[in-house]
PDB file of C-alpha atoms in Angstrom:
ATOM      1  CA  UNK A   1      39.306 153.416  26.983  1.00  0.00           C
ATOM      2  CA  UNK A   2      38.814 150.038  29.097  1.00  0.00           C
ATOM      3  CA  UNK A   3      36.349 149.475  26.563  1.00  0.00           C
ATOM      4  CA  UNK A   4      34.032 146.285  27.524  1.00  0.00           C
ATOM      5  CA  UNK A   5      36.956 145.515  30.529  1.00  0.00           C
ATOM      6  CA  UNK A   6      38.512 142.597  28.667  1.00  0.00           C
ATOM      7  CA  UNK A   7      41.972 143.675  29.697  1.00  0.00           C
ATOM      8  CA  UNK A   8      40.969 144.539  33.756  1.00  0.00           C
ATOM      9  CA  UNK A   9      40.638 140.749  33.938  1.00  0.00           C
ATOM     10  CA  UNK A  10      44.748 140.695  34.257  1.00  0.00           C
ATOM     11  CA  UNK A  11      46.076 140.582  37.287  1.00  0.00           C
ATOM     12  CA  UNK A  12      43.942 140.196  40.433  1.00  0.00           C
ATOM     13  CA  UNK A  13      45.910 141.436  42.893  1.00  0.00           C
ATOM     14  CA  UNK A  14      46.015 145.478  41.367  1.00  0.00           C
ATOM     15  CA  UNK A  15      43.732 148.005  41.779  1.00  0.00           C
ATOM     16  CA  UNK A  16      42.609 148.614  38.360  1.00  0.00           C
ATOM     17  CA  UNK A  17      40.181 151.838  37.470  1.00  0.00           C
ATOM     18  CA  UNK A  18      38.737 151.307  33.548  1.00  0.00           C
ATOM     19  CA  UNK A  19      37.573 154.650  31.585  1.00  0.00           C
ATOM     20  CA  UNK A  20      36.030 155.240  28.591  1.00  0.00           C
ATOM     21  CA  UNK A  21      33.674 157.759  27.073  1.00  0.00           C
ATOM     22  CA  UNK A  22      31.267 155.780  25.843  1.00  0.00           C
ATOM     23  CA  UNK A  23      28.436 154.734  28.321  1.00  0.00           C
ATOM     24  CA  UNK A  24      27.099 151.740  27.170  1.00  0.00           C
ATOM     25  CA  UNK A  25      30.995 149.937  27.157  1.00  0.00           C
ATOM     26  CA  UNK A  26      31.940 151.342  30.343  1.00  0.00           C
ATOM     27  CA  UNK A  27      28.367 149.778  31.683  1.00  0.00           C
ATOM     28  CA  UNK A  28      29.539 146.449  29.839  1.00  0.00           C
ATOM     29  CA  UNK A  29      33.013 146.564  31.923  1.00  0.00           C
ATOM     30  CA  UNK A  30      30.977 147.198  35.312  1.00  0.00           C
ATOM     31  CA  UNK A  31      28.278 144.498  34.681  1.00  0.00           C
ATOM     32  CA  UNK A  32      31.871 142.568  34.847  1.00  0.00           C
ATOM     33  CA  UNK A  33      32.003 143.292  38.187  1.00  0.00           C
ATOM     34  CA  UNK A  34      35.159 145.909  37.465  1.00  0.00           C
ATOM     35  CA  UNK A  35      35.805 149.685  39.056  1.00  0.00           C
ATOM     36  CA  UNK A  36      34.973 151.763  36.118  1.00  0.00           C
ATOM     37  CA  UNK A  37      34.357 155.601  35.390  1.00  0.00           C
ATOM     38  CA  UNK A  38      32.988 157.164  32.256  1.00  0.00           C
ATOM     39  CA  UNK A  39      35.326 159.994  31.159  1.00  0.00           C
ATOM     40  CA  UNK A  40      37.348 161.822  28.340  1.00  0.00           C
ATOM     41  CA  UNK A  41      41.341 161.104  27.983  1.00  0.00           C
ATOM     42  CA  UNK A  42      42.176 164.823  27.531  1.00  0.00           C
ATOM     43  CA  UNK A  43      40.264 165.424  31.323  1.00  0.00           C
ATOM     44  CA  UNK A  44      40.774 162.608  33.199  1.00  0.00           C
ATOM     45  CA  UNK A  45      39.658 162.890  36.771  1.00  0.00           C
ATOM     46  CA  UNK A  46      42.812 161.949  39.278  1.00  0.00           C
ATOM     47  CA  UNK A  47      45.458 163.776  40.791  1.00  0.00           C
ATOM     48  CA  UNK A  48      48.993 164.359  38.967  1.00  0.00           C
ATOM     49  CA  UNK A  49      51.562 160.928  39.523  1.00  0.00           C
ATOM     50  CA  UNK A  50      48.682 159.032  41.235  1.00  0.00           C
ATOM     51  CA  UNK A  51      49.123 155.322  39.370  1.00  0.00           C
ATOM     52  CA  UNK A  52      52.017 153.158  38.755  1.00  0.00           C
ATOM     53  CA  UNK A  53      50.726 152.089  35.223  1.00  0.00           C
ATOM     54  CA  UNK A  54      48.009 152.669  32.854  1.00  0.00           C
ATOM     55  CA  UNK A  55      46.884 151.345  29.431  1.00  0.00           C
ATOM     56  CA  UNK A  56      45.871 152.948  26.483  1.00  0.00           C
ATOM     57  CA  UNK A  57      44.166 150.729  24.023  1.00  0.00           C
ATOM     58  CA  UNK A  58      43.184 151.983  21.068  1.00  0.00           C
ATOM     59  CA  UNK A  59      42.239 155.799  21.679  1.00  0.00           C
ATOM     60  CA  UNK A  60      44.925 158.139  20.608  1.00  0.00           C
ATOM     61  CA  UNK A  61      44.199 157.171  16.716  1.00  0.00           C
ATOM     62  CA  UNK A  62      40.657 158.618  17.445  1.00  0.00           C
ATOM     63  CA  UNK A  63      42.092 162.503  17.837  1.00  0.00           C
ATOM     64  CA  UNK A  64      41.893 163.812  15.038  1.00  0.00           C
ATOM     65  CA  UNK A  65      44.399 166.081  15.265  1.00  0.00           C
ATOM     66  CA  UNK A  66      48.120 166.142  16.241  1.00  0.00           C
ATOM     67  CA  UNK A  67      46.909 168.224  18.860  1.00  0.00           C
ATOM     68  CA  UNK A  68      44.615 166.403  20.287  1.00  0.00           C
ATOM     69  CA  UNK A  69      46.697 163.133  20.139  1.00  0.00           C
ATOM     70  CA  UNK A  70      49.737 165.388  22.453  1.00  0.00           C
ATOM     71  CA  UNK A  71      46.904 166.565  24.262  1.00  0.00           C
ATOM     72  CA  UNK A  72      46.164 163.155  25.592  1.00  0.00           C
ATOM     73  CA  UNK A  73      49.172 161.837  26.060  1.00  0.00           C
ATOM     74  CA  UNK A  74      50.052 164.859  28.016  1.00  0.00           C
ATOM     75  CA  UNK A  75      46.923 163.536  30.137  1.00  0.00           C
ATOM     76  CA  UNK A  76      48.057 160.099  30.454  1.00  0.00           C
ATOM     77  CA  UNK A  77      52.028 161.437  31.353  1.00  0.00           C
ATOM     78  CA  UNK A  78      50.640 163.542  34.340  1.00  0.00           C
ATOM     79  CA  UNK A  79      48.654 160.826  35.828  1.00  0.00           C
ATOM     80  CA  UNK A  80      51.541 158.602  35.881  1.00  0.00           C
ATOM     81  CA  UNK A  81      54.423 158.685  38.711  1.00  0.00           C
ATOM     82  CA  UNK A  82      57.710 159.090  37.926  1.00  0.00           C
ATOM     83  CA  UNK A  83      58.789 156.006  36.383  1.00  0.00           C
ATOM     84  CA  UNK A  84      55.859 154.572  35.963  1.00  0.00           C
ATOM     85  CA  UNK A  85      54.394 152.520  32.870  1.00  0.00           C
ATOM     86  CA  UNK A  86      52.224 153.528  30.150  1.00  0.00           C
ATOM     87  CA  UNK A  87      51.321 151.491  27.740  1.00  0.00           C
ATOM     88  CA  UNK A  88      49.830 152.799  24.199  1.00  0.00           C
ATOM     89  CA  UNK A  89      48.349 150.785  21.027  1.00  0.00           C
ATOM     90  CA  UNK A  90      46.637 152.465  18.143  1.00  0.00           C
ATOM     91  CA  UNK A  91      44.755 151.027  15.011  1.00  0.00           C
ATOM     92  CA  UNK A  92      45.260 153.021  12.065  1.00  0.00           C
ATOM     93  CA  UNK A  93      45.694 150.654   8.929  1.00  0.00           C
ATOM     94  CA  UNK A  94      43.494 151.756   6.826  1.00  0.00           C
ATOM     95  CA  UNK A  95      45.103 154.895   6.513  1.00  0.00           C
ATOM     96  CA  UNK A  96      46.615 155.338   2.555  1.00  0.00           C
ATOM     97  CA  UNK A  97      49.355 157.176   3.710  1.00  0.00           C
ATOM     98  CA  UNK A  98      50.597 154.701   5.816  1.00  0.00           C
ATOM     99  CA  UNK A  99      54.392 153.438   6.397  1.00  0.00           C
ATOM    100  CA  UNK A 100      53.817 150.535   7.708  1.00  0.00           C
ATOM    101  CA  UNK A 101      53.175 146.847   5.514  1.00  0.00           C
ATOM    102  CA  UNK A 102      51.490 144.969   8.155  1.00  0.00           C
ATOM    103  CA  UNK A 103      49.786 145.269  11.364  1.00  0.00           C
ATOM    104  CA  UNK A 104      52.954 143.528  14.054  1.00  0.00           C
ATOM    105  CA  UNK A 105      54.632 146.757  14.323  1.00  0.00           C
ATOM    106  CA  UNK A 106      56.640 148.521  16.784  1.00  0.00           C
ATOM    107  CA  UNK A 107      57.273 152.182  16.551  1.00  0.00           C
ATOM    108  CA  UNK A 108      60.408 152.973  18.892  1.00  0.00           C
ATOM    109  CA  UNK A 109      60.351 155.301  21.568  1.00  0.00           C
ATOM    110  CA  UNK A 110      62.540 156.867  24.424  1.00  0.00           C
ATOM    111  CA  UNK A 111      61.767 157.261  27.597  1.00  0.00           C
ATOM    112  CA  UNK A 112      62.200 160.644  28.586  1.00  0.00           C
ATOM    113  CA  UNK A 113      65.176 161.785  30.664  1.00  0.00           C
ATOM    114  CA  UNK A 114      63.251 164.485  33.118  1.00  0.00           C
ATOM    115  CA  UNK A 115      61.509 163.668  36.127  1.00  0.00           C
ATOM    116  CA  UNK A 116      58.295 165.461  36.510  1.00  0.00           C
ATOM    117  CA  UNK A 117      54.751 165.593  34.792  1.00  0.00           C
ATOM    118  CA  UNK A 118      55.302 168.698  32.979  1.00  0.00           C
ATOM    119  CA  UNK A 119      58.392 167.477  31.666  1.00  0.00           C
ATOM    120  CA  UNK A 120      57.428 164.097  31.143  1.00  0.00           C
ATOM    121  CA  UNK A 121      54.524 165.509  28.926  1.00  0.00           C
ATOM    122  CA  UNK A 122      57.023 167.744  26.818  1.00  0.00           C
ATOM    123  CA  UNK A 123      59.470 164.760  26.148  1.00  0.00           C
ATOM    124  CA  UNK A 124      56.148 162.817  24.682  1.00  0.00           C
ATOM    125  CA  UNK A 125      55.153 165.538  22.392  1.00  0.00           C
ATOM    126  CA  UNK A 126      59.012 166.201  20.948  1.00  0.00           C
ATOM    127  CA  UNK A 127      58.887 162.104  20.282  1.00  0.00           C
ATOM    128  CA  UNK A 128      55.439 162.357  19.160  1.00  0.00           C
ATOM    129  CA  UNK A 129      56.270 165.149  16.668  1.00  0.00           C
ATOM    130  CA  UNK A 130      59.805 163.580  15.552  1.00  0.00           C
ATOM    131  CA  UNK A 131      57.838 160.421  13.762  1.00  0.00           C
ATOM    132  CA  UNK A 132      54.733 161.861  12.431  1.00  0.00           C
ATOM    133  CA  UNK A 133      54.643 163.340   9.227  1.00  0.00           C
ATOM    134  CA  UNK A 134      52.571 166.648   7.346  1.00  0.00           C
ATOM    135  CA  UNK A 135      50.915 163.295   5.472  1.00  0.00           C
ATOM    136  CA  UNK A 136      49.744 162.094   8.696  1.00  0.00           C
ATOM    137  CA  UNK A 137      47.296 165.323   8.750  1.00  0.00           C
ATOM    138  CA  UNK A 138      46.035 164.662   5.083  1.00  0.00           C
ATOM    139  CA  UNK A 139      43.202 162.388   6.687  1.00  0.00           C
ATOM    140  CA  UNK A 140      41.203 163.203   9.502  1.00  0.00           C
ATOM    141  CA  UNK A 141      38.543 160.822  10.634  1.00  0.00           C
ATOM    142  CA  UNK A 142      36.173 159.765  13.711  1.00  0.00           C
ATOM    143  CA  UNK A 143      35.804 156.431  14.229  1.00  0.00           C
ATOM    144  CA  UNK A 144      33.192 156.930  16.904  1.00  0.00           C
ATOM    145  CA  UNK A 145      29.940 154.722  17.140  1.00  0.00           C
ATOM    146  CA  UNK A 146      27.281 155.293  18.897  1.00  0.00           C
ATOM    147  CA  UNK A 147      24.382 152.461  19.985  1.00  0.00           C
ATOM    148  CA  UNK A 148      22.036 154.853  21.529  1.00  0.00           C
ATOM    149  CA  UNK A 149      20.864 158.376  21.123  1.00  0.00           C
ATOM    150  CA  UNK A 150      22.523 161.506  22.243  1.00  0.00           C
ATOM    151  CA  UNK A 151      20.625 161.643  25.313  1.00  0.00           C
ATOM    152  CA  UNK A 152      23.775 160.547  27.523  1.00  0.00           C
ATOM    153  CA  UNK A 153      25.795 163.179  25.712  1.00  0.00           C
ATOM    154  CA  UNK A 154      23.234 165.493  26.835  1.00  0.00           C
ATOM    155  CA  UNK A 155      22.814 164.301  30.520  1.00  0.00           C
ATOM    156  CA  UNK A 156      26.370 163.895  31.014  1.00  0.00           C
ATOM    157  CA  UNK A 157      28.516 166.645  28.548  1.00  0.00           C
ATOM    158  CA  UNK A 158      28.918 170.425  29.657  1.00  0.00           C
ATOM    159  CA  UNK A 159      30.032 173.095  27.453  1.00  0.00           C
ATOM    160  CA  UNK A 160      32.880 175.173  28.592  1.00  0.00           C
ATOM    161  CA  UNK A 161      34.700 177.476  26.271  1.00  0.00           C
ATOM    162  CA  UNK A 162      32.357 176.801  23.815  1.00  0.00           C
ATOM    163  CA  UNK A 163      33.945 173.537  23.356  1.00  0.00           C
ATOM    164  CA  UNK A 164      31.607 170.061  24.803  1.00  0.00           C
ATOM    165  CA  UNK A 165      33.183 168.653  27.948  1.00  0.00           C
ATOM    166  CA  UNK A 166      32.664 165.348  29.177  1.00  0.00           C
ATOM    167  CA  UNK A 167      32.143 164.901  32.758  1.00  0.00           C
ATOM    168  CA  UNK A 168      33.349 162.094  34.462  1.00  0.00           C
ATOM    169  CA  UNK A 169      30.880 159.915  36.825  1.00  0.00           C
ATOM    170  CA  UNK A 170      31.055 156.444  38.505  1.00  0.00           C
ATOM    171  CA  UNK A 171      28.715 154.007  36.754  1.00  0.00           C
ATOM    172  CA  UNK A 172      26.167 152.887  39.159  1.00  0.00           C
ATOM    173  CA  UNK A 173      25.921 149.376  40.253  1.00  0.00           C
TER     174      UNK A 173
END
């Protein structure tokens, strides 16, 4: 998520829309004078190939399951246009089953070769599956913190499928 809006400060002359589930940061990141929405990465609210770019900072290692984790980058892949950018960074270090010895590390990956959303979203989840491992599904953990009570979960979540859904609103300003 855009998280307090540290990173919307870049670039002045882009349109820039920050999202992130939880309320109070997304408020942070409009009190900042930035275009934010609250939302969930596995519904995000815009049309298929609608932005040139978009950032992922710290979100996928929240999903706690490979699923979820394809889920939302198949989210992220259909908002993009073809060829756009997307950008991903994950935290995950204190993970014991870890490959990696320090925290500078880049994990290839390939672009994918076809041209639309659906495809685009099916090349991320064969590269997503080719580096993980059945030890990267031996712990599963939330690292979600919450500063107020549920009340915003209950004002702004819907259940569908028996499953909570997040709705997506503008913050006021």
């Amino acid at each position: 998520g855009c998280g307090n809006g540290k990173y919307l400060n870049i670039n002045q002359q882009v349109l820039k829309i920050g999202v992130d589930r939880c309320v109070n940061l997304a408020v942070a990141a409009k009190d900042r004078d930035h275009e934010v929405m609250v939302c969930d990465n596995l519904s995000l609210p815009f049309r298929d190939e609608s932005f040139d770019a978009a950032l992922s900072v710290a979100v996928i290692h929240h999903f706690a399951t490979t699923e979820r984790r394809v889920r939302a980058l198949r989210e992220l892949a259909r908002i993009l246009r073809i060829g756009g950018r997307l950008m991903i960074t994950v935290w995950a270090m204190e993970q014991r089953h870890r490959k990696f010895e320090s925290q500078d590390v880049l994990v290839p990956w390939h672009r994918p070769e076809q041209s639309s959303s659906d495809d685009k979203a099916s090349s991320v989840e064969r590269d997503l599956n080719s580096t993980t491992t059945d030890d990267d599904d031996l712990l599963h953990y939330h690292a979600h913190t919450h500063t107020d009570s549920d009340s915003h979960q209950s004002r702004y979540g819907s259940r569908r499928n028996g499953r909570r859904r997040m709705r997506c609103r503008a913050i006021d300003p």
